[in-house]
mmCIF file of C-alpha atoms in Angstrom:
data_model
loop_
_atom_site.group_PDB
_atom_site.id
_atom_site.type_symbol
_atom_site.label_atom_id
_atom_site.label_comp_id
_atom_site.label_asym_id
_atom_site.label_seq_id
_atom_site.Cartn_x
_atom_site.Cartn_y
_atom_site.Cartn_z
ATOM 1 C CA UNK A 26 -4.184 1.753 -10.322
ATOM 2 C CA UNK A 27 -2.376 3.512 -7.270
ATOM 3 C CA UNK A 28 -1.393 6.400 -8.793
ATOM 4 C CA UNK A 29 -3.261 10.182 -7.606
ATOM 5 C CA UNK A 30 -2.889 13.101 -10.709
ATOM 6 C CA UNK A 31 -2.544 17.071 -10.163
ATOM 7 C CA UNK A 32 -1.927 19.606 -12.182
ATOM 8 C CA UNK A 33 1.992 20.946 -11.136
ATOM 9 C CA UNK A 34 0.130 24.937 -10.960
ATOM 10 C CA UNK A 35 -2.421 26.503 -10.622
ATOM 11 C CA UNK A 36 -3.352 30.451 -10.602
ATOM 12 C CA UNK A 37 -6.053 32.278 -9.341
ATOM 13 C CA UNK A 38 -5.755 36.724 -8.452
ATOM 14 C CA UNK A 39 -7.206 37.402 -5.195
ATOM 15 C CA UNK A 40 -10.552 37.368 -3.526
ATOM 16 C CA UNK A 41 -11.400 34.930 -5.828
ATOM 17 C CA UNK A 42 -12.557 30.964 -5.869
ATOM 18 C CA UNK A 43 -10.450 28.418 -7.090
ATOM 19 C CA UNK A 44 -10.328 24.596 -7.520
ATOM 20 C CA UNK A 45 -7.361 21.523 -6.692
ATOM 21 C CA UNK A 46 -8.406 18.469 -8.769
ATOM 22 C CA UNK A 47 -6.656 15.180 -7.572
ATOM 23 C CA UNK A 48 -7.382 12.157 -10.126
ATOM 24 C CA UNK A 49 -7.311 8.437 -9.282
ATOM 25 C CA UNK A 50 -8.682 5.280 -8.814
ATOM 26 C CA UNK A 51 -8.855 4.976 -5.150
ATOM 27 C CA UNK A 52 -10.436 7.727 -5.116
ATOM 28 C CA UNK A 53 -14.176 5.412 -6.349
ATOM 29 C CA UNK A 54 -13.680 3.837 -4.150
ATOM 30 C CA UNK A 55 -12.159 6.294 -0.662
ATOM 31 C CA UNK A 56 -12.015 9.390 0.466
ATOM 32 C CA UNK A 57 -8.990 11.702 -0.259
ATOM 33 C CA UNK A 58 -7.547 14.075 1.794
ATOM 34 C CA UNK A 59 -5.746 17.718 1.278
ATOM 35 C CA UNK A 60 -2.373 19.163 2.918
ATOM 36 C CA UNK A 61 -1.382 22.069 2.454
ATOM 37 C CA UNK A 62 3.186 22.728 2.868
ATOM 38 C CA UNK A 63 4.429 26.107 2.939
ATOM 39 C CA UNK A 64 8.287 27.159 1.783
ATOM 40 C CA UNK A 65 10.412 24.646 4.548
ATOM 41 C CA UNK A 66 7.347 23.779 7.116
ATOM 42 C CA UNK A 67 5.579 20.508 7.608
ATOM 43 C CA UNK A 68 2.383 20.176 5.605
ATOM 44 C CA UNK A 69 -0.505 20.867 7.478
ATOM 45 C CA UNK A 70 -3.686 18.574 6.883
ATOM 46 C CA UNK A 71 -6.958 21.081 5.306
ATOM 47 C CA UNK A 72 -9.627 18.716 4.527
ATOM 48 C CA UNK A 73 -11.126 15.467 4.879
ATOM 49 C CA UNK A 74 -13.234 12.543 4.411
ATOM 50 C CA UNK A 75 -16.477 13.975 1.913
ATOM 51 C CA UNK A 76 -15.974 16.915 3.365
ATOM 52 C CA UNK A 77 -14.044 17.803 7.076
ATOM 53 C CA UNK A 78 -12.298 20.886 8.261
ATOM 54 C CA UNK A 79 -9.789 20.092 10.926
ATOM 55 C CA UNK A 80 -10.161 22.414 13.763
ATOM 56 C CA UNK A 81 -7.761 26.021 12.543
ATOM 57 C CA UNK A 82 -8.754 25.688 9.691
ATOM 58 C CA UNK A 83 -10.159 28.333 7.358
ATOM 59 C CA UNK A 84 -13.982 28.056 5.761
ATOM 60 C CA UNK A 85 -12.770 28.933 2.667
ATOM 61 C CA UNK A 86 -11.107 25.618 2.515
ATOM 62 C CA UNK A 87 -13.874 23.310 1.334
ATOM 63 C CA UNK A 88 -14.453 19.713 -0.811
ATOM 64 C CA UNK A 89 -15.573 17.579 -2.973
ATOM 65 C CA UNK A 90 -15.894 14.331 -4.272
ATOM 66 C CA UNK A 91 -17.361 12.647 -7.290
ATOM 67 C CA UNK A 92 -17.038 9.273 -9.346
ATOM 68 C CA UNK A 93 -12.349 9.380 -9.766
ATOM 69 C CA UNK A 94 -11.842 13.163 -9.416
ATOM 70 C CA UNK A 95 -11.315 14.975 -5.724
ATOM 71 C CA UNK A 96 -11.394 18.608 -5.697
ATOM 72 C CA UNK A 97 -10.518 20.795 -3.324
ATOM 73 C CA UNK A 98 -11.753 24.525 -3.366
ATOM 74 C CA UNK A 99 -11.003 27.784 -1.527
ATOM 75 C CA UNK A 100 -13.747 30.417 -1.479
ATOM 76 C CA UNK A 101 -11.942 34.020 -1.647
ATOM 77 C CA UNK A 102 -8.552 32.854 -1.931
ATOM 78 C CA UNK A 103 -6.171 34.972 0.525
ATOM 79 C CA UNK A 104 -1.904 35.373 -0.250
ATOM 80 C CA UNK A 105 -1.414 33.210 2.526
ATOM 81 C CA UNK A 106 -2.805 30.171 1.062
ATOM 82 C CA UNK A 107 -0.124 30.467 -1.673
ATOM 83 C CA UNK A 108 1.366 26.848 -1.199
ATOM 84 C CA UNK A 109 2.275 23.394 -2.290
ATOM 85 C CA UNK A 110 -1.233 21.380 -1.742
ATOM 86 C CA UNK A 111 -1.163 17.443 -1.607
ATOM 87 C CA UNK A 112 -3.812 15.262 -2.529
ATOM 88 C CA UNK A 113 -3.865 11.583 -0.851
ATOM 89 C CA UNK A 114 -6.180 8.653 -0.128
ATOM 90 C CA UNK A 115 -5.940 5.344 0.568
ATOM 91 C CA UNK A 116 -4.897 2.679 -2.574
ATOM 92 C CA UNK A 117 -7.773 0.869 -2.892
ATOM 93 C CA UNK A 118 -5.105 -1.758 -5.229
ATOM 94 C CA UNK A 119 -3.675 -3.605 -2.408
ATOM 95 C CA UNK A 120 -0.414 -2.736 -3.774
ATOM 96 C CA UNK A 121 0.103 0.211 -1.044
ATOM 97 C CA UNK A 122 -1.634 1.216 2.165
ATOM 98 C CA UNK A 123 -1.307 5.125 1.266
ATOM 99 C CA UNK A 124 -0.830 7.244 -2.205
ATOM 100 C CA UNK A 125 -0.145 10.659 -2.306
ATOM 101 C CA UNK A 126 -0.909 13.076 -5.173
ATOM 102 C CA UNK A 127 2.677 15.044 -7.501
ATOM 103 C CA UNK A 128 1.276 18.188 -5.606
ATOM 104 C CA UNK A 129 -0.182 21.128 -7.092
ATOM 105 C CA UNK A 130 1.765 25.401 -6.761
ATOM 106 C CA UNK A 131 -1.033 27.373 -6.272
ATOM 107 C CA UNK A 132 0.352 30.657 -7.193
ATOM 108 C CA UNK A 133 -2.005 33.846 -5.534
ATOM 109 C CA UNK A 134 -2.075 36.547 -7.943
ATOM 110 C CA UNK B 22 -1.430 18.667 22.762
ATOM 111 C CA UNK B 23 0.122 16.626 20.296
ATOM 112 C CA UNK B 24 3.507 16.793 19.252
ATOM 113 C CA UNK B 25 5.361 14.600 16.858
ATOM 114 C CA UNK B 26 9.350 14.937 17.309
ATOM 115 C CA UNK B 27 12.119 13.723 14.285
ATOM 116 C CA UNK B 28 15.742 12.457 14.815
ATOM 117 C CA UNK B 29 17.621 10.511 14.127
ATOM 118 C CA UNK B 30 18.894 11.877 11.072
ATOM 119 C CA UNK B 31 22.119 13.240 8.931
ATOM 120 C CA UNK B 32 24.849 12.282 6.432
ATOM 121 C CA UNK B 33 25.310 8.153 6.077
ATOM 122 C CA UNK B 34 27.268 6.608 3.092
ATOM 123 C CA UNK B 35 25.082 4.715 0.453
ATOM 124 C CA UNK B 36 24.928 0.990 1.658
ATOM 125 C CA UNK B 37 25.642 2.389 5.364
ATOM 126 C CA UNK B 38 22.277 2.217 7.843
ATOM 127 C CA UNK B 39 20.714 4.503 9.685
ATOM 128 C CA UNK B 40 17.393 5.059 12.219
ATOM 129 C CA UNK B 41 15.107 7.298 12.877
ATOM 130 C CA UNK B 42 12.723 7.556 15.686
ATOM 131 C CA UNK B 43 9.886 9.690 16.680
ATOM 132 C CA UNK B 44 8.521 10.500 19.902
ATOM 133 C CA UNK B 45 4.925 11.170 20.295
ATOM 134 C CA UNK B 46 2.942 13.108 23.159
ATOM 135 C CA UNK B 47 -0.279 14.299 23.378
ATOM 136 C CA UNK B 48 -2.219 11.618 22.405
ATOM 137 C CA UNK B 49 -2.934 7.681 23.292
ATOM 138 C CA UNK B 50 -0.007 6.702 20.601
ATOM 139 C CA UNK B 51 -1.298 3.034 21.309
ATOM 140 C CA UNK B 52 -4.526 3.703 19.722
ATOM 141 C CA UNK B 53 -3.290 4.768 16.612
ATOM 142 C CA UNK B 54 -1.543 3.828 13.465
ATOM 143 C CA UNK B 55 1.251 5.740 12.524
ATOM 144 C CA UNK B 56 2.818 6.816 9.018
ATOM 145 C CA UNK B 57 6.552 7.967 7.890
ATOM 146 C CA UNK B 58 6.531 10.467 4.661
ATOM 147 C CA UNK B 59 9.797 11.536 2.965
ATOM 148 C CA UNK B 60 10.503 14.670 0.963
ATOM 149 C CA UNK B 61 13.064 15.040 -1.486
ATOM 150 C CA UNK B 62 14.589 17.578 -2.187
ATOM 151 C CA UNK B 63 11.858 20.295 -4.253
ATOM 152 C CA UNK B 64 9.600 17.028 -5.246
ATOM 153 C CA UNK B 65 7.150 16.446 -3.519
ATOM 154 C CA UNK B 66 5.962 14.074 -0.557
ATOM 155 C CA UNK B 67 6.510 10.075 -0.665
ATOM 156 C CA UNK B 68 4.251 7.794 1.686
ATOM 157 C CA UNK B 69 7.437 5.041 2.885
ATOM 158 C CA UNK B 70 5.422 3.032 5.683
ATOM 159 C CA UNK B 71 2.210 2.755 8.008
ATOM 160 C CA UNK B 72 2.155 0.888 10.572
ATOM 161 C CA UNK B 73 -0.803 0.003 12.448
ATOM 162 C CA UNK B 74 -1.794 0.885 16.065
ATOM 163 C CA UNK B 75 -0.393 -2.694 17.449
ATOM 164 C CA UNK B 76 1.832 -3.018 15.531
ATOM 165 C CA UNK B 77 -0.080 -6.272 13.512
ATOM 166 C CA UNK B 78 0.390 -4.915 10.872
ATOM 167 C CA UNK B 79 2.876 -2.665 8.408
ATOM 168 C CA UNK B 80 2.942 -1.496 4.674
ATOM 169 C CA UNK B 81 5.567 -0.688 2.625
ATOM 170 C CA UNK B 82 6.029 1.743 -0.550
ATOM 171 C CA UNK B 83 8.044 -0.549 -3.620
ATOM 172 C CA UNK B 84 10.748 2.338 -3.237
ATOM 173 C CA UNK B 85 11.637 0.633 0.212
ATOM 174 C CA UNK B 86 10.363 -2.396 1.187
ATOM 175 C CA UNK B 87 12.547 -5.133 2.144
ATOM 176 C CA UNK B 88 15.560 -2.205 3.005
ATOM 177 C CA UNK B 89 13.617 -0.129 5.322
ATOM 178 C CA UNK B 90 11.250 -1.717 8.696
ATOM 179 C CA UNK B 91 8.549 -0.004 10.318
ATOM 180 C CA UNK B 92 8.101 0.000 14.179
ATOM 181 C CA UNK B 93 6.523 1.163 17.048
ATOM 182 C CA UNK B 94 6.874 0.904 20.659
ATOM 183 C CA UNK B 95 4.133 1.816 22.237
ATOM 184 C CA UNK B 96 5.069 1.272 25.758
ATOM 185 C CA UNK B 97 7.723 4.403 24.860
ATOM 186 C CA UNK B 98 5.380 5.899 22.627
ATOM 187 C CA UNK B 99 7.736 5.557 20.463
ATOM 188 C CA UNK B 100 7.707 5.171 16.939
ATOM 189 C CA UNK B 101 11.270 4.083 14.083
ATOM 190 C CA UNK B 102 12.164 3.684 10.774
ATOM 191 C CA UNK B 103 15.048 1.240 10.535
ATOM 192 C CA UNK B 104 16.301 2.267 7.068
ATOM 193 C CA UNK B 105 19.159 -0.250 5.916
ATOM 194 C CA UNK B 106 21.375 -0.636 2.437
ATOM 195 C CA UNK B 107 21.012 3.626 1.905
ATOM 196 C CA UNK B 108 21.363 4.648 -1.479
ATOM 197 C CA UNK B 109 21.079 8.278 -2.672
ATOM 198 C CA UNK B 110 17.567 8.375 -3.827
ATOM 199 C CA UNK B 111 16.199 7.850 -0.122
ATOM 200 C CA UNK B 112 17.937 11.670 0.612
ATOM 201 C CA UNK B 113 14.798 13.481 1.491
ATOM 202 C CA UNK B 114 13.309 15.198 4.848
ATOM 203 C CA UNK B 115 11.513 12.162 6.524
ATOM 204 C CA UNK B 116 8.176 12.827 8.559
ATOM 205 C CA UNK B 117 6.821 10.590 10.857
ATOM 206 C CA UNK B 118 2.349 11.498 10.419
ATOM 207 C CA UNK B 119 -0.559 10.230 12.884
ATOM 208 C CA UNK B 120 -3.310 8.244 11.047
ATOM 209 C CA UNK B 121 -6.751 9.396 12.008
ATOM 210 C CA UNK B 122 -8.118 5.933 12.590
ATOM 211 C CA UNK B 123 -10.939 7.220 10.002
ATOM 212 C CA UNK B 124 -12.080 3.384 8.187
ATOM 213 C CA UNK B 125 -13.343 5.943 5.565
ATOM 214 C CA UNK B 126 -10.038 6.664 4.637
ATOM 215 C CA UNK B 127 -6.402 7.200 5.704
ATOM 216 C CA UNK B 128 -5.840 10.952 6.734
ATOM 217 C CA UNK B 129 -2.203 12.154 8.750
ATOM 218 C CA UNK B 130 -3.567 14.623 10.958
ATOM 219 C CA UNK B 131 -0.513 15.377 13.082
ATOM 220 C CA UNK B 132 3.073 15.958 12.082
ATOM 221 C CA UNK B 133 5.929 16.177 12.566
ATOM 222 C CA UNK B 134 8.949 18.466 11.771
ATOM 223 C CA UNK B 135 11.048 15.882 10.170
ATOM 224 C CA UNK B 136 14.673 15.082 10.358
ATOM 225 C CA UNK B 137 16.384 15.039 7.274
ATOM 226 C CA UNK B 138 18.813 12.280 5.740
ATOM 227 C CA UNK B 139 21.789 13.112 3.398
ATOM 228 C CA UNK B 140 22.873 9.480 1.512
ATOM 229 C CA UNK B 141 26.516 10.612 0.201
ATOM 230 C CA UNK B 142 29.555 9.374 -0.177
#
């Protein structure tokens, strides 16, 4: 399968920890990357590879992977972290090059 | 700094054609693969197409295969998306994005601001 599955919505209390997950067969072969998108803006890469953060991304963002599941963890969520989060990976099925998850809407309460 | 600037979006009738451009600067364009990703209004991200750094290989989503063509001109630092036989469901913001060229995966580290394509009669 060339699909990545994400929960449509997740909420977290301000300052608490939240994990957003992404499942798919491709994740057994390739690392995921994670993108944050706020309304009216382009996506921003926040985590890639085993657990790498691009320059400028706060260290409260981290990534992990096990089997067919990749996770994005925000430790001490801030109000500005409220956004849509998308995972993606290379497609191991050979049908496509890249596949995106459906996205998770994160609400910070 | 890396900049990706899309252009060419607009309103087109069903069955029509449009060519999007993405002007790149701030990095060695000829060394990196490039993607087109789109987002329909109120929907999630959908990968559209990828082209290798030298144009040697191209990949497409099933939804656009046979209708869209990705290309690049490394002498002009520009990425293109030729879109033919457009349908209402192609209405979306189209983003170009740079690939990191990391062998462990396909990571899109820089994105343009997007250009809106509306297919409507």
